[in-house]
Coordinates of C-alpha atoms in Angstrom, one line a residue:
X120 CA 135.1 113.7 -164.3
X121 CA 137.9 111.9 -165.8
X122 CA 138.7 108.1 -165.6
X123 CA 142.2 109.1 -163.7
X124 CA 140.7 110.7 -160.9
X125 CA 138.1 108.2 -160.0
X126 CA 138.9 105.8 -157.3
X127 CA 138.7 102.5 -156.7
X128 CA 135.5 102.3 -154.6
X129 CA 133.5 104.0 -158.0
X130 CA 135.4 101.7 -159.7
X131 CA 134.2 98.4 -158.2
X132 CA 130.5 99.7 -157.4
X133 CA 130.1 100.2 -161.0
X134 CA 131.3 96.8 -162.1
X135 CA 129.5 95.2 -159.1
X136 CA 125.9 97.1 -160.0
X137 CA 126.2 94.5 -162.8
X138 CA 124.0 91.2 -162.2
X139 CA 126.5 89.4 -164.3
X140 CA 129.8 90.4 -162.1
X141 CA 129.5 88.8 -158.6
X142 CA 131.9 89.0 -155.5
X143 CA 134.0 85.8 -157.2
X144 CA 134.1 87.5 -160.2
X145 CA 134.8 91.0 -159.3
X146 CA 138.1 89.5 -157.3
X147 CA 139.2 87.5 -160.6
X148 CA 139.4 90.8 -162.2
X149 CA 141.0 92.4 -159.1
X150 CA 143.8 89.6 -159.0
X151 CA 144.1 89.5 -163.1
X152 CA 144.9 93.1 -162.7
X153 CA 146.6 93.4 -159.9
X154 CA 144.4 95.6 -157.9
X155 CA 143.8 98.0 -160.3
X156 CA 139.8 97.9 -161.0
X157 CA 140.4 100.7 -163.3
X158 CA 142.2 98.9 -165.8
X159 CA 139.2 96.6 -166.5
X160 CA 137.4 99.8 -168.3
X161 CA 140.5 100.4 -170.3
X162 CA 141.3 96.5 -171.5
X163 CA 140.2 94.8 -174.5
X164 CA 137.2 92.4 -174.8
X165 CA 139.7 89.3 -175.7
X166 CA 141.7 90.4 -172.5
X167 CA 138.9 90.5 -170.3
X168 CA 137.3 86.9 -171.2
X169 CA 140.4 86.1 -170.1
X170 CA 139.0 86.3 -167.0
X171 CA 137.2 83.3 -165.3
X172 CA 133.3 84.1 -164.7
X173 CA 133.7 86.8 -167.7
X174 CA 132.3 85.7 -171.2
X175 CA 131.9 87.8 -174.3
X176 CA 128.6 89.0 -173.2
X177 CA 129.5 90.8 -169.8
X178 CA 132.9 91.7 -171.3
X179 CA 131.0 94.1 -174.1
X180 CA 128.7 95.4 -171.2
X181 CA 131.6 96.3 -169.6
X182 CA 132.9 98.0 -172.4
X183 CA 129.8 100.3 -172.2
X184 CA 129.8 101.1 -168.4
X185 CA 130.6 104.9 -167.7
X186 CA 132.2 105.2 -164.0
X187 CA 132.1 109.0 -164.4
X188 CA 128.4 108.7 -165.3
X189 CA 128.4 106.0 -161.2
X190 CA 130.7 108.4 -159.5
X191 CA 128.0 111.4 -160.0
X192 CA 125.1 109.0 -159.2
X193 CA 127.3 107.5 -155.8
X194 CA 127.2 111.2 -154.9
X195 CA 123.6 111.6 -155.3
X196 CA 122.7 108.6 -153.1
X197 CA 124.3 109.6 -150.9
X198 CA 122.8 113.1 -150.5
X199 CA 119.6 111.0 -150.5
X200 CA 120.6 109.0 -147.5
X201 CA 122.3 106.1 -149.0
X202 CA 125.5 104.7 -147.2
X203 CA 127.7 102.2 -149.3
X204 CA 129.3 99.1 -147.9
X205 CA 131.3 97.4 -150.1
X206 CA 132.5 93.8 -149.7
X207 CA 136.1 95.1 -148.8
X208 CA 135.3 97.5 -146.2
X209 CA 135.1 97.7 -142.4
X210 CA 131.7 98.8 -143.0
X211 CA 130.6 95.4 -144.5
X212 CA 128.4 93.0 -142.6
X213 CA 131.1 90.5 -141.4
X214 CA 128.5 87.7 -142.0
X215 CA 127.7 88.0 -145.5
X216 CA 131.9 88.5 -146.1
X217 CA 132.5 85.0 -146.1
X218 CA 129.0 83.6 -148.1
X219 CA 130.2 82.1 -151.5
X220 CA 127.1 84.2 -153.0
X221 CA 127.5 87.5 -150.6
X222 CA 126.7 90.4 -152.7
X223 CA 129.8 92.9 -153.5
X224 CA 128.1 95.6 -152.4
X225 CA 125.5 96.7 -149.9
X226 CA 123.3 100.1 -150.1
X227 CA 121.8 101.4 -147.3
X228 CA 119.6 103.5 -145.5
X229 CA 119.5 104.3 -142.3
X230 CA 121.3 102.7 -139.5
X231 CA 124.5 101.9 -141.7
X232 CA 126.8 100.1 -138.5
X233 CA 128.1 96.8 -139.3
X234 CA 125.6 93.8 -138.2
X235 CA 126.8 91.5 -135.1
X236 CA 125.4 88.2 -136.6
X237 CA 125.6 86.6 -132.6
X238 CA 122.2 88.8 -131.9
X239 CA 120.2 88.6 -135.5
X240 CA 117.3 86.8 -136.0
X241 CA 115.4 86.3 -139.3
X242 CA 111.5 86.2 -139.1
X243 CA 110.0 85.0 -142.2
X244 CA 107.0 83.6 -143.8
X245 CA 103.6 84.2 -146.4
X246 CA 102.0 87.0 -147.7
X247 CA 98.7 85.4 -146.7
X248 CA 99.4 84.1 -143.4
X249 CA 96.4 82.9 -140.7
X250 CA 95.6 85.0 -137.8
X251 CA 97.5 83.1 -136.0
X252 CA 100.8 83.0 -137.8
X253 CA 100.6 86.8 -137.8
X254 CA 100.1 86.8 -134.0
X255 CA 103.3 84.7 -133.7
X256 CA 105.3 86.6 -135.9
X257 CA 104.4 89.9 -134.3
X258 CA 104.8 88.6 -130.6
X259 CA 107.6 86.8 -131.9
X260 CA 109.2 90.0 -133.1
X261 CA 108.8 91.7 -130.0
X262 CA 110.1 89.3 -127.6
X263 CA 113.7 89.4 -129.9
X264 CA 113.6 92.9 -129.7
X265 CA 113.3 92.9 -126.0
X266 CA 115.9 90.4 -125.7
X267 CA 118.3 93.1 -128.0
X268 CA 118.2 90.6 -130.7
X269 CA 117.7 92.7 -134.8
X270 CA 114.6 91.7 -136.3
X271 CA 115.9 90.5 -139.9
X272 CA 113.5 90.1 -142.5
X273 CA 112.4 90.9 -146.2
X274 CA 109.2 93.6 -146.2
X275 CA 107.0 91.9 -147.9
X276 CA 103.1 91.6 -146.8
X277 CA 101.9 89.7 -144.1
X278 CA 104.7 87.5 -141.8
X279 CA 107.4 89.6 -142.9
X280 CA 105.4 93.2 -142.3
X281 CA 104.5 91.9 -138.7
X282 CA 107.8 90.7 -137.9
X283 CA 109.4 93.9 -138.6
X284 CA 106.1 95.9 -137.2
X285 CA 106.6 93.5 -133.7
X286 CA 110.3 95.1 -133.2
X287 CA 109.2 98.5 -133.8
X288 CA 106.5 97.8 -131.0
X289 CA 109.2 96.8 -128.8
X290 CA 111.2 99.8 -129.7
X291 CA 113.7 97.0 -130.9
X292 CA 115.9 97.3 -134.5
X293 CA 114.7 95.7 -137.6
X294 CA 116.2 95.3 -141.0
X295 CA 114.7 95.0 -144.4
X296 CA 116.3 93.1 -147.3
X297 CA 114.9 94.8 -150.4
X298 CA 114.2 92.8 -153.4
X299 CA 114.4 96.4 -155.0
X300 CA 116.4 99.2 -154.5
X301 CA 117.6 101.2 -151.3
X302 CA 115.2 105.0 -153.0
X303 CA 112.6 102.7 -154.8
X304 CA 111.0 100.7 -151.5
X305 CA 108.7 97.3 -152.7
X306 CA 106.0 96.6 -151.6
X307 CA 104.6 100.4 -152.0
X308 CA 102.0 99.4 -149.3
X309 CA 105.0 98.9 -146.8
X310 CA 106.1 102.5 -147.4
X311 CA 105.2 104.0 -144.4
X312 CA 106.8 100.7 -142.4
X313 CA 110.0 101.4 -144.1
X314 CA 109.5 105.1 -143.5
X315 CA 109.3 103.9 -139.1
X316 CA 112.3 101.1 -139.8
X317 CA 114.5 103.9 -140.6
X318 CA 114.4 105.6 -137.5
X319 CA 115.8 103.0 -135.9
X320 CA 117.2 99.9 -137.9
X321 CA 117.9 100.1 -141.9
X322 CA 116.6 98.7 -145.6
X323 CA 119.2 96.8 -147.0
X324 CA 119.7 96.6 -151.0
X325 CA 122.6 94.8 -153.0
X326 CA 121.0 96.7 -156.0
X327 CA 121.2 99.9 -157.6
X328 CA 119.2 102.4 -155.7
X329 CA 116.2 103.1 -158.2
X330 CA 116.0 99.6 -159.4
X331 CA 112.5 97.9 -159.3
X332 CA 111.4 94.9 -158.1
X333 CA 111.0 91.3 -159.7
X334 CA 110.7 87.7 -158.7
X335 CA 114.3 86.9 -159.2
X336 CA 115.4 90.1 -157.3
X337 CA 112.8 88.9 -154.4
X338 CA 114.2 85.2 -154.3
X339 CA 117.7 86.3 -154.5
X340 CA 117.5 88.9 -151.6
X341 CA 116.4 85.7 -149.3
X342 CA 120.5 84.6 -148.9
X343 CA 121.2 88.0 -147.7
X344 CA 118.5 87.5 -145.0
X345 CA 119.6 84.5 -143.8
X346 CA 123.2 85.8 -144.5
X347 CA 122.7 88.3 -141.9
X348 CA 120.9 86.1 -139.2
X349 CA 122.3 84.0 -136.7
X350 CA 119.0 81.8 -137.3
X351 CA 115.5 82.0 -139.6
X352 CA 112.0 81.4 -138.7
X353 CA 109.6 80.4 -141.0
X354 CA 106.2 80.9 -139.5
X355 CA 103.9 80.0 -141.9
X356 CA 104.7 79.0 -145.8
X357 CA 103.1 77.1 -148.2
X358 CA 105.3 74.9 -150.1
X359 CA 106.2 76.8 -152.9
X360 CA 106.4 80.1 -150.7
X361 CA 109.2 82.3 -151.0
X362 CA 110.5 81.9 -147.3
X363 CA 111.1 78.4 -148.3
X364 CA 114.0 79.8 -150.5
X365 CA 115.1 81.5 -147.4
X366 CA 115.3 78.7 -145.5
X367 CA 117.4 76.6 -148.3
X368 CA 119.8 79.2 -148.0
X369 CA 120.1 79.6 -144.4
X370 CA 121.1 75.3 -144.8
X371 CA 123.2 76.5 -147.4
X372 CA 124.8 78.7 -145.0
X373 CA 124.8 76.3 -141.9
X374 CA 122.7 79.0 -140.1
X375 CA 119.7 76.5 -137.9
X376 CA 116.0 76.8 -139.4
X377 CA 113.3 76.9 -137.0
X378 CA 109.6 76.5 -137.7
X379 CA 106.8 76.0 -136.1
X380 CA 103.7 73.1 -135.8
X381 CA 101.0 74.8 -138.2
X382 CA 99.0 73.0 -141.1
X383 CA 101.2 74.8 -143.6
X384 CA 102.8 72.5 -146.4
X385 CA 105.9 74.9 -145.9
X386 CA 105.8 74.0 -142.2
X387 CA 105.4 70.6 -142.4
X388 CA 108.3 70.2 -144.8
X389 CA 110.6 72.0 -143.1
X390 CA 109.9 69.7 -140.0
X391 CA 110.4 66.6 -141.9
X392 CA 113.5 67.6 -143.4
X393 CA 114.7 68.7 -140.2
X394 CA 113.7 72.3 -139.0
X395 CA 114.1 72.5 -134.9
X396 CA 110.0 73.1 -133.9
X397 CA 109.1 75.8 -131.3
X398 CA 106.7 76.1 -129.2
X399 CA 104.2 78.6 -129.7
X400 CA 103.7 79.5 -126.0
X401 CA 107.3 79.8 -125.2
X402 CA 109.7 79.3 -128.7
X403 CA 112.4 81.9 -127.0
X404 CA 113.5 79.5 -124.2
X405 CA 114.3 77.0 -126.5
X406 CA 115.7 79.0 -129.3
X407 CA 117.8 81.6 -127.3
X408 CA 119.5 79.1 -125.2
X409 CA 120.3 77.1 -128.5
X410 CA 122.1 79.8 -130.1
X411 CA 124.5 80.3 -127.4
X412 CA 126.4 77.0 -129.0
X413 CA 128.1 77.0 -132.3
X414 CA 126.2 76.9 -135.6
X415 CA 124.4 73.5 -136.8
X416 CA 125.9 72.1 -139.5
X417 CA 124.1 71.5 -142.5
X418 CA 122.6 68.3 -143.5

């Protein structure tokens, strides 16, 4: 396929498939070209660092990307069940559309409808909760989904497996932010979960479709979570636990953080910096009737 007769969707899913080329980034090359995204494969190194947010590095990676080679593997994820959202579209979450950080473009599979952020709710927490934190997350889960609130959360083990698990129970939706791709699901023992989210919510990916997981990936995916939620629970962390990344960015994003009273160091501070408790015997009356008013603001 020739470079004249791609279009500009190709054109801006192959520059954004690029973890050096952001959504600020990718508009700076829209506006220094006036719209035309295809013009950036055709320009000179020097004219590219031209543009802010591009040095010499991504400039020469540029200079190597093949949209011909994108456009036949666009075609192929979609075959596979992959619908595209990019950050321009109808399609694309309207919540994540304003983030200074939102990804450029979404991959997904299954449910593919644009997310009402006024009835998402991000369940969170360890790979290693208690028995009791997993009991809360899965009850948790299934109250929301009975309410029509969309479980959000990341499939990893334990908080995050029964918070997604508790919707399905409920015959509620559920979404997964990957910290891999949208064909290449991680964890690989939350396969067959992801298998049941599909039938009735969607795994959400900002990266290409085959790509594997890793630690930056798995923090980075937590500001699309909270992106995508009109609140977060953490239900159990340690400290240095990876929904405490989720919750930064939900303050980041002036979206509230909830917690709850357990031993936890992650619990105890998110409640001294702030996070609104719930209580374990009825946290929806509380929390429901508190996001009916406008977003906290940050501290």
């Amino acid at each position: 396929m020739k470079r004249t007769e791609l279009d500009a969707e190709v054109f801006h899913i192959t520059l954004s498939l690029s973890p050096n080329i952001g959504a600020k980034t990718l508009s700076n090359l829209r506006v220094h070209f006036r719209g035309d995204l295809g013009a950036v494969f055709t320009a000179s190194p020097r004219e590219l660092q031209r543009v802010r947010g591009i040095g010499a590095k991504t400039a020469a990676e540029i200079g190597r990307m093949d949209p011909a080679r994108i456009a036949d593997q666009i075609a192929n994820w979609r075959q596979r069940g992959v619908a595209i959202s990019t950050i321009g579209q109808a399609r694309y979450p309207a919540a994540l559309r304003d983030l200074d950080d939102g990804p450029p473009t979404l991959f997904w599979r299954g449910c593919a409808r644009p997310v009402d952020p006024r009835k998402t709710v991000a369940i969170v927490g360890t790979r290693r909760p208690s028995p009791e934190a997993r009991f809360i997350a899965l009850q948790l889960a299934m109250r929301l989904a009975r309410a029509e609130y969309a479980v959000v959360s990341g499939l990893a083990l334990g908080i995050d497996a029964a918070a997604h698990t508790g919707a399905l129970s409920a015959a509620g939706a559920t979404i997964a932010v990957l910290g891999s791709g949208a064909l290449k699901v991680y964890p690989p023992a939350n396969r067959e979960l992801a298998e049941r989210i599909l039938k009735s919510g969607a795994l959400v990916s900002e990266l290409h479709p085959y790509a594997g997981a890793n630690a930056q990936r798995l923090v980075s995916r937590n500001r699309i979570i909270s992106g995508l939620s009109r609140a977060v629970i953490v239900v159990e962390s340690d400290e240095a636990g990876g929904a405490m990344y989720c919750a930064r960015f939900a303050r980041e994003q002036k979206r509230p953080v909830y917690t709850f009273d357990l031993p936890a160091s992650g619990n105890q501070a998110l409640i001294r910096s702030g996070a609104l408790v719930l209580n374990r015997d009825d946290p929806l009356g509380f929390m429901l009737g508190a996001l009916d008013a406008p977003v906290m603001e940050a501290e």
